Amino acid sequence: MSERRLADLLAMWRIRAFEEKVRDLRLEGPIVGSVHLCIGQEAIPVGACDVLEPEDALYATYRGHGWAIARGVPVEALFAELMGRATGVNGGRGGSAYFTAADHGFHGENSIVGAGAPIACGAALAGRFDGSDRAAVTVFGDGAMNQGAVHEAMNFAAAFDLPVVFVCENNRYSELTPIADMVRAPRLADRAAAYGMPGYRIDGNDAEAVRFHMRDALEVAREGGGPTLLECMTERIVGHYIGDAENYRKPGELDRIRRREPIARLKEGLLADGVPAAEIDAVEEKARGEIEAAAAAAMAAPYADPATAREHLYA
Amino acid sequence: MPETSKPEIRKLGYGEAVNAALHRLMEELPETLVYGEDVGVPGGVFGVTRGLRKSFGARVFDTPISEAAILGSAVGAAMMGRRPIVEIMWADFSLVALDQIVNQAANVRYVSAGRLTAPLTIRTQQGNAPGACAQHSQCLEALFLHVPGLRVCMPSTPQDAYDLLVTAVHCDDPVLVIENRTLYFGARQEVTVGGPVPPMGGVRVRHPGSDVTVVTWGAMTWRAVEAAELLAGEGIGVEVVETPWLNPFDTEAVVAAAGRTRRLAVVHEANVTGGFGAEVVARVAQAGVPLLAPPIRIGAPDVRMPAAPVLAQALLPDADRIAGEVRTLVRG
Ligand SMILES: Cc1ncc(C[n+]2csc(CCOP(=O)(O)OP(=O)(O)O)c2C)c(N)n1
Ligand SMILES: [Mg+2]
């Protein structure tokens, strides 16, 4: 049991260390433009991706670095992408908000809120015709629950029993606005009932809880039972984007969030179960070492070649 | 028309000028509403709507991330006598709700034979900024300029950011005001605020010259002016004519300018094919201006916009590229 939790801890540390390094590189200059970090939300991709099959299709958002990493996309290629290098996972075309790595079952981030949900329905639909057992997972935020495309996708998937898992990362804010102010019924999972699919509000700061529900939802989906909505409760410890002044936070809010965040919680649990502190700390060190090495390697790669900027538009 | 406030001169940046216009409009037009994502309590992701919620309370509010509902409700409220000023954070996001602009707002007056109107203003911003991804970089004005019934303008100075918005909101038809986020935090300039509502339309000559006319709009105006300054040093006189109003478009002024210099280049950030530059060239051609050389269009090539700054720079027109192409136009 503690072995799996140590593996979760490592997977979460990889994401956090990556995101912290990204923040540094963004503030120091090598990364340019808007960046949305998932610090505090790592347990969701770690738990969910653990039970995905390679052929499953995953659609994330601009806050999707953690999902890409959890899906096994090499972090060096992600750093390179963020720094506009030729070795970037999209050769510099995608950037922070638009990573894609289909060969890792990572069908991409998306920086249009809600846009991934109908596309995931299509990936699931294709599975009906190609003989695969593919499920599709679409990830979006609480705010995206108010986007028309998401409503349409949920009904589409439900009406046709498509193998789709709708993963809503409810971090309580849509950019600078609390979701509580933008809906009348705050339990977003309850909306699932209206589409005739199961909906669960789960602890998104617990990778094990996410894993459990995700496995279940995938099983139902593959058996022809249709889609599921998982509302994963979490918090981002950082701003919406790098540079967000976070004026919307209440006094003491961040302290409370830090006490509940997934890495601190998992460490506390492991300690309580008698795992030596040194072993726990070594996990962080290992992750940070890997991340530093990947960032350095990415930084050493050449920039994308401007002469190629027009390539790949058509077949 | 309500009484307009006395004109005064203030030092404002582009974003601050938009903010000043919104304050004025909300004061002088009690039927205005301001809403959109993060525009109320947070004051906008670029701070442009700061202070409005405090001053005008419930007339300024945040919305869900529901562009169709934002735009559709603006159409409905406008038909019922309100004057909504709604924000679509990025022009790219208007694409999820185009129906409400194209099929709905633009049809209201015509189909009701003038019995109904939809005096709403949509504020948005567009274009590339370093590092922005393909879904946050597009220049979509041509899409909207193809829609009869919709007014479209693109300010590039603090004064126009103020004036165009005032005109737009006073207009009794739907107007799209396309701002540019790379300009929001630019230098403060003297801006005349208050005073009469400026007329809709017209051009701005941003650089004088008699060898060639460059017609441009949006943030590209300033790349074109840089190019004109470069070429002035080489003895080539470039007249830069900015057309902040694209609908209505001041064809007469553009034709007259092209007729004076007898050379025409159109510069826009949007990709060339189907861009509004084609329309400008067509109008000048149709007017029979005897040009000394074939007119040229300078814009992004027809390709998606890459996030890596080195790649994007290779595609977007800059002062050097504009100067190079205009030099060839003049010198052959
Ligand atoms: C269609 C569309 N509208 C607006 C935006 C601007 N925007 C980007 S992220 C965001 C907030 C999304 O909130 P949420 O869905 O809760 O996701 P989170 O960022 O919290 O992960 C908004 C409004 C967008 N990218 N696309
Ligand atoms: Mg959120």
PDB file of C-alpha atoms in Angstrom, chain B residues 51-52 56 64 85 166-167 268 296 298 319 322:
ATOM      1  CA  GLY B  51     -13.835  50.775 -10.759  1.00  0.00           C
ATOM      2  CA  LEU B  52     -17.031  50.448 -12.763  1.00  0.00           C
ATOM      3  CA  PHE B  56     -22.377  51.684 -11.026  1.00  0.00           C
ATOM      4  CA  PRO B  64     -20.432  32.643 -16.390  1.00  0.00           C
ATOM      5  CA  ILE B  85     -21.598  46.888 -23.523  1.00  0.00           C
ATOM      6  CA  VAL B 166     -18.114  56.526 -27.168  1.00  0.00           C
ATOM      7  CA  THR B 167     -19.325  56.554 -30.757  1.00  0.00           C
ATOM      8  CA  HIS B 268      -2.873  44.180 -41.665  1.00  0.00           C
ATOM      9  CA  ILE B 296       0.208  45.104 -52.667  1.00  0.00           C
ATOM     10  CA  ILE B 298       1.038  42.847 -46.559  1.00  0.00           C
ATOM     11  CA  ALA B 319       8.581  47.347 -39.729  1.00  0.00           C
ATOM     12  CA  ILE B 322       6.772  46.430 -44.436  1.00  0.00           C
TER      13      ILE B 322
END
